[in-house]
Coordinates of C-alpha atoms in Angstrom, one line a residue:
M156 CA 5.3 17.7 -21.3
G157 CA 4.3 19.1 -24.7
L158 CA 3.6 15.7 -26.0
P159 CA 0.3 14.9 -28.0
P160 CA -2.4 13.2 -26.2
F161 CA -2.1 10.3 -28.4
H162 CA 1.7 9.7 -27.5
R163 CA 1.0 10.2 -24.0
E164 CA -1.7 7.7 -23.9
R165 CA 0.5 5.0 -25.5
I166 CA 3.2 5.8 -22.8
R167 CA 0.9 5.4 -20.2
V168 CA -0.4 2.2 -21.6
V169 CA 3.2 0.7 -21.7
V170 CA 3.8 2.0 -17.9
D171 CA 0.8 0.4 -16.7
S172 CA 1.2 -2.9 -18.5
P173 CA 1.6 -5.9 -16.3
V174 CA 4.9 -6.8 -18.4
F175 CA 6.3 -3.4 -17.4
Q176 CA 5.5 -3.8 -13.7
R177 CA 7.0 -7.1 -13.7
A178 CA 10.2 -5.9 -15.2
V179 CA 10.4 -3.1 -12.6
I180 CA 9.9 -5.6 -9.8
A181 CA 12.6 -7.7 -11.3
V182 CA 15.1 -5.0 -11.5
I183 CA 14.4 -4.0 -7.7
A184 CA 14.9 -7.6 -6.8
L185 CA 18.2 -7.8 -8.6
N186 CA 19.1 -4.6 -6.9
G187 CA 18.7 -6.0 -3.6
I188 CA 20.6 -9.1 -4.4
A189 CA 23.6 -7.1 -5.6
L190 CA 23.4 -5.0 -2.7
G191 CA 23.4 -8.0 -0.3
L192 CA 26.4 -9.6 -2.2
E193 CA 28.4 -6.2 -2.0
T194 CA 28.1 -6.5 1.9
S195 CA 30.8 -9.3 1.7
P196 CA 34.4 -7.6 1.8
E197 CA 35.8 -10.4 -0.4
L198 CA 33.3 -10.2 -3.1
A199 CA 33.3 -6.4 -3.1
D200 CA 36.9 -6.4 -3.6
R201 CA 37.2 -8.9 -6.2
H202 CA 34.2 -7.7 -8.3
A203 CA 34.3 -4.0 -7.5
T204 CA 34.0 -3.0 -11.1
A205 CA 31.2 -5.4 -11.7
F206 CA 29.0 -4.1 -8.8
L207 CA 29.7 -0.6 -10.0
V208 CA 28.6 -1.3 -13.5
I209 CA 25.4 -3.0 -12.1
D210 CA 24.6 -0.1 -9.8
R211 CA 24.8 2.4 -12.4
V212 CA 22.8 0.4 -14.8
I213 CA 20.0 -0.2 -12.3
L214 CA 20.1 3.5 -11.3
A215 CA 19.7 4.5 -15.0
V216 CA 16.7 2.1 -15.3
F217 CA 15.2 3.6 -12.6
V218 CA 15.6 7.2 -13.8
V219 CA 14.0 6.0 -17.0
E220 CA 11.1 4.4 -15.4
I221 CA 10.5 7.8 -13.2
L222 CA 10.8 9.9 -16.4
L223 CA 8.4 7.6 -18.4
R224 CA 5.8 7.8 -15.6
I225 CA 6.1 11.7 -15.3
V226 CA 5.7 11.9 -19.2
A227 CA 2.6 9.5 -19.0
Y228 CA 0.8 11.1 -16.2
G229 CA 2.1 14.6 -16.4
K230 CA 0.8 16.8 -13.2
A231 CA -1.3 13.6 -11.9
F232 CA 2.1 11.8 -11.3
F233 CA 2.9 14.5 -8.4
R234 CA -0.6 14.2 -6.7
D235 CA 0.3 10.4 -5.7
P236 CA 2.2 10.2 -2.3
W237 CA 3.8 6.9 -3.4
N238 CA 5.3 8.6 -6.7
W239 CA 7.1 11.1 -4.3
F240 CA 8.4 8.1 -2.4
D241 CA 10.0 6.6 -5.5
L242 CA 11.1 10.0 -6.7
I243 CA 12.9 10.9 -3.2
I244 CA 14.6 7.5 -3.2
V245 CA 15.8 7.6 -7.0
G246 CA 16.7 11.2 -6.4
A247 CA 18.9 10.7 -3.3
A248 CA 21.0 8.1 -5.1
L249 CA 21.8 10.5 -7.9
V250 CA 23.6 12.7 -5.3
P251 CA 27.3 12.4 -5.5
A252 CA 28.6 10.6 -2.6
S253 CA 32.0 12.5 -1.8
E254 CA 34.0 11.7 1.4
S255 CA 31.9 14.5 3.3
L256 CA 28.7 13.0 2.0
S257 CA 29.5 9.3 2.3
I258 CA 26.4 8.9 4.5
L259 CA 24.4 9.2 1.1
R260 CA 25.6 6.0 -0.1
L261 CA 23.5 4.4 2.3
F262 CA 20.6 5.7 0.3
R263 CA 21.3 3.1 -2.3
F264 CA 19.9 0.4 0.2
L265 CA 16.5 2.3 0.4
R266 CA 16.0 1.6 -3.3
V267 CA 14.9 -2.0 -2.3
L268 CA 12.0 -0.2 -0.4
R269 CA 10.8 0.6 -3.9
L270 CA 9.2 -2.7 -3.9
I271 CA 6.7 -1.4 -1.4
S272 CA 5.3 1.1 -3.9
V273 CA 5.4 -1.2 -6.7
V274 CA 3.5 -4.2 -5.7
P275 CA -0.2 -3.3 -5.0
G276 CA -0.6 -5.8 -2.1
M277 CA 2.3 -4.4 -0.1
R278 CA 1.1 -0.9 -0.8
R279 CA -2.3 -1.5 0.5
V280 CA -0.9 -3.1 3.7
V281 CA 1.4 0.1 4.6
S282 CA -1.5 2.3 3.5
A283 CA -3.7 0.4 6.0
L284 CA -1.0 0.9 8.7
F285 CA -1.0 4.7 8.1
T286 CA -4.7 4.7 8.2
A287 CA -4.6 2.8 11.7
I288 CA -2.3 5.2 13.1
P289 CA -5.3 7.3 15.0
G290 CA -6.6 4.2 16.5
L291 CA -3.2 2.7 17.1
A292 CA -2.3 5.8 19.2
S293 CA -5.0 5.1 21.7
A294 CA -3.9 1.5 22.1
V295 CA -0.2 2.4 22.4
V296 CA -0.9 4.9 25.1
L297 CA -2.8 2.4 27.1
L298 CA 0.0 -0.2 26.5
L299 CA 2.6 2.5 27.8
L300 CA 0.5 3.2 30.9
S301 CA 0.3 -0.5 31.8
L302 CA 4.0 -1.0 31.4
Y303 CA 4.8 2.3 33.3
T304 CA 2.3 1.4 36.2
A305 CA 3.8 -2.2 36.4
S306 CA 7.2 -1.0 36.4
V307 CA 6.5 1.5 39.4
I308 CA 4.7 -1.3 41.4
G309 CA 7.5 -3.9 40.5
E310 CA 10.4 -1.5 41.6
Q311 CA 8.4 -0.8 44.9
L312 CA 7.7 -4.4 45.5
F313 CA 10.7 -6.3 44.4
R314 CA 13.6 -3.7 44.8
E315 CA 15.2 -5.7 47.5
A316 CA 14.5 -9.1 46.3
A317 CA 15.9 -8.7 42.7
P318 CA 17.7 -5.5 42.6
Q319 CA 19.5 -6.7 39.2
Y320 CA 15.9 -6.4 37.8
F321 CA 14.1 -4.0 39.7
G322 CA 16.9 -1.8 41.3
D323 CA 15.6 1.5 39.9
L324 CA 12.9 2.7 37.5
G325 CA 14.9 2.2 34.4
R326 CA 15.8 -1.3 35.1
S327 CA 12.2 -2.0 35.9
L328 CA 11.0 -0.8 32.9
F329 CA 13.4 -2.6 30.9
T330 CA 12.4 -5.8 32.8
M331 CA 8.7 -5.3 32.3
F332 CA 9.4 -4.6 28.6
T333 CA 11.2 -8.1 28.5
V334 CA 8.3 -9.6 30.1
L335 CA 5.8 -8.1 27.9
T336 CA 7.6 -9.6 25.0
V337 CA 7.1 -13.0 26.7
E338 CA 10.6 -13.7 26.2
N339 CA 12.8 -15.2 29.2
W340 CA 10.1 -14.1 31.6
P341 CA 10.2 -17.4 33.4
Q342 CA 13.8 -16.8 34.2
V343 CA 13.1 -13.4 35.8
A344 CA 9.9 -14.6 37.6
E345 CA 11.9 -17.6 39.0
D346 CA 14.7 -15.2 40.2
V347 CA 12.0 -12.7 42.1
M348 CA 10.1 -15.8 43.4
A349 CA 13.1 -17.1 45.0
R350 CA 13.0 -14.3 47.6
E351 CA 9.1 -13.5 47.0
P352 CA 7.0 -16.7 46.4
L353 CA 3.8 -14.7 45.7
A354 CA 5.6 -12.7 42.8
W355 CA 4.0 -15.1 40.2
I356 CA 0.7 -13.3 40.9
F357 CA 2.2 -10.0 39.7
F358 CA 3.8 -11.4 36.6
A359 CA 0.9 -13.5 35.5
T360 CA -1.5 -10.4 35.8
F361 CA 0.8 -8.2 33.9
I362 CA 1.0 -10.8 31.1
V363 CA -2.7 -11.5 30.7
I364 CA -3.5 -7.6 30.9
T365 CA -0.7 -6.7 28.2
A366 CA 0.1 -9.6 26.1
F367 CA -3.5 -11.2 25.8
F368 CA -5.8 -8.0 26.0
V369 CA -3.8 -4.8 25.0
L370 CA -1.5 -6.4 22.4
N371 CA -4.6 -8.2 20.8
L372 CA -6.3 -4.8 20.7
L373 CA -3.4 -3.3 18.7
I374 CA -3.8 -6.3 16.3
G375 CA -7.7 -5.9 16.1
V376 CA -7.3 -2.1 15.3
I377 CA -4.8 -3.0 12.5
V378 CA -7.0 -6.0 11.0
S379 CA -9.9 -3.4 11.0
A380 CA -7.9 -0.8 9.2
M381 CA -6.6 -3.3 6.6
E382 CA -10.2 -4.5 6.1
A383 CA -11.4 -1.1 5.6
E384 CA -8.6 -0.5 3.1
V385 CA -9.3 -3.7 1.2
N386 CA -13.2 -2.9 0.9
A387 CA -12.4 0.7 -0.2
Q388 CA -10.2 -0.7 -3.0
R389 CA -12.7 -3.3 -3.9
W390 CA -15.5 -0.6 -4.0
K391 CA -13.3 1.4 -6.2
E392 CA -12.7 -1.3 -8.6
D393 CA -16.4 -2.0 -8.3
Q394 CA -17.3 1.4 -9.4
E395 CA -14.6 1.3 -12.2
L396 CA -16.0 -1.9 -13.7
E397 CA -19.7 -0.6 -13.3
L398 CA -18.7 2.5 -15.3
Q399 CA -17.1 0.3 -18.0
Q400 CA -20.0 -2.0 -18.2
H401 CA -22.3 1.2 -18.3
T402 CA -20.2 2.7 -21.1
A403 CA -20.3 -0.5 -23.1
V404 CA -24.2 -1.0 -22.9
M405 CA -24.7 2.7 -24.0
D406 CA -22.3 2.2 -27.0
E407 CA -24.3 -1.0 -27.9
I408 CA -27.5 1.0 -27.6
R409 CA -26.2 3.8 -29.7
A410 CA -25.0 1.4 -32.2
L411 CA -28.2 -0.4 -32.4
S412 CA -30.0 3.0 -32.6
E413 CA -28.0 4.0 -35.6
R414 CA -28.4 0.7 -37.5
V415 CA -32.2 1.0 -37.2
D416 CA -32.1 4.4 -38.7
R417 CA -30.0 3.4 -41.5
L418 CA -32.2 0.5 -42.2
A419 CA -35.4 2.8 -42.0
A420 CA -33.8 5.2 -44.4
V421 CA -32.8 2.4 -47.0
L422 CA -36.0 0.2 -46.9
P423 CA -38.3 1.4 -49.8
M424 CA -42.2 2.1 -49.2
P425 CA -44.4 -0.9 -49.7
V426 CA -45.8 -0.8 -53.3
G427 CA -49.6 0.0 -53.3
A428 CA -50.0 1.1 -49.7
P429 CA -52.3 3.9 -49.5
P430 CA -51.4 7.2 -47.8
A431 CA -52.1 7.6 -44.0
E432 CA -54.7 10.2 -44.9
A433 CA -56.6 8.0 -47.3
D434 CA -56.9 5.1 -44.8
A435 CA -60.5 6.3 -43.5
P436 CA -63.1 8.1 -45.5
S437 CA -63.9 11.7 -44.5
G438 CA -67.1 12.8 -42.9
G439 CA -68.3 14.8 -45.9
D440 CA -68.3 11.3 -48.1
R441 CA -70.4 9.5 -45.4
C442 CA -72.9 12.3 -45.3
S443 CA -73.4 12.5 -49.1
C444 CA -73.7 8.7 -49.4
G445 CA -76.6 8.9 -47.0
Q446 CA -78.2 11.5 -49.0
D447 CA -78.0 9.6 -52.1
Q448 CA -79.7 6.7 -50.9

């Protein structure tokens, strides 16, 4: 961006400060409240100008915030996917919403989602969900297979007893999905059991397999991914703290070494101290003394 490193570092300190982050969160919350109030036709007609001014001011704040972050981080800004998320949402709001592009006005409501990228806790949760996708895929396929198998079996067993629920494969799939959510399934079971008394075995088995086993497997995969994400974040923070402590200790050692060197250079030599070479008599002196005796 052509700025000296000193100015870039000062901007980065401001952007990363808790006060700045809380201010951005407050603006996002204000944006969400304004968008919610604007859905009321009466309020939208009465305060149309006020809503327009608030929208423009909030958008200007978001643009300034994005520009400050780009200036502070430079090319590193574009290496973070969350920064791209913010950039796309704010950039979409800048596109003029003409009559042919009125659908773009809906992007204003997406600005509330920026709260995910601003709050670190929410960002970790979403990152954990994306990390869990490979493990979730297997569990979701297992759930769909269970749902499809039970729908086919139910359509074959209860087509005559309850055609409103199991008249064809489509209705059977919807019915079993409703049973899977454990919502209103007793009514479905009672209607079927009026003609097929042993139908409770089918419904109880399906609920135990899907709602208790497969869904808990999905929850377990998500929880494991979140734990891995939290542990990775903690490890990163520990490494940064250890590096800071190591740097501080090395600075202290270097400062102490410099002080010792300065003291050694300043302190005078003790008066009357013989040179190191004169501490011990030479071998020739000892020999001559013996001869004199």
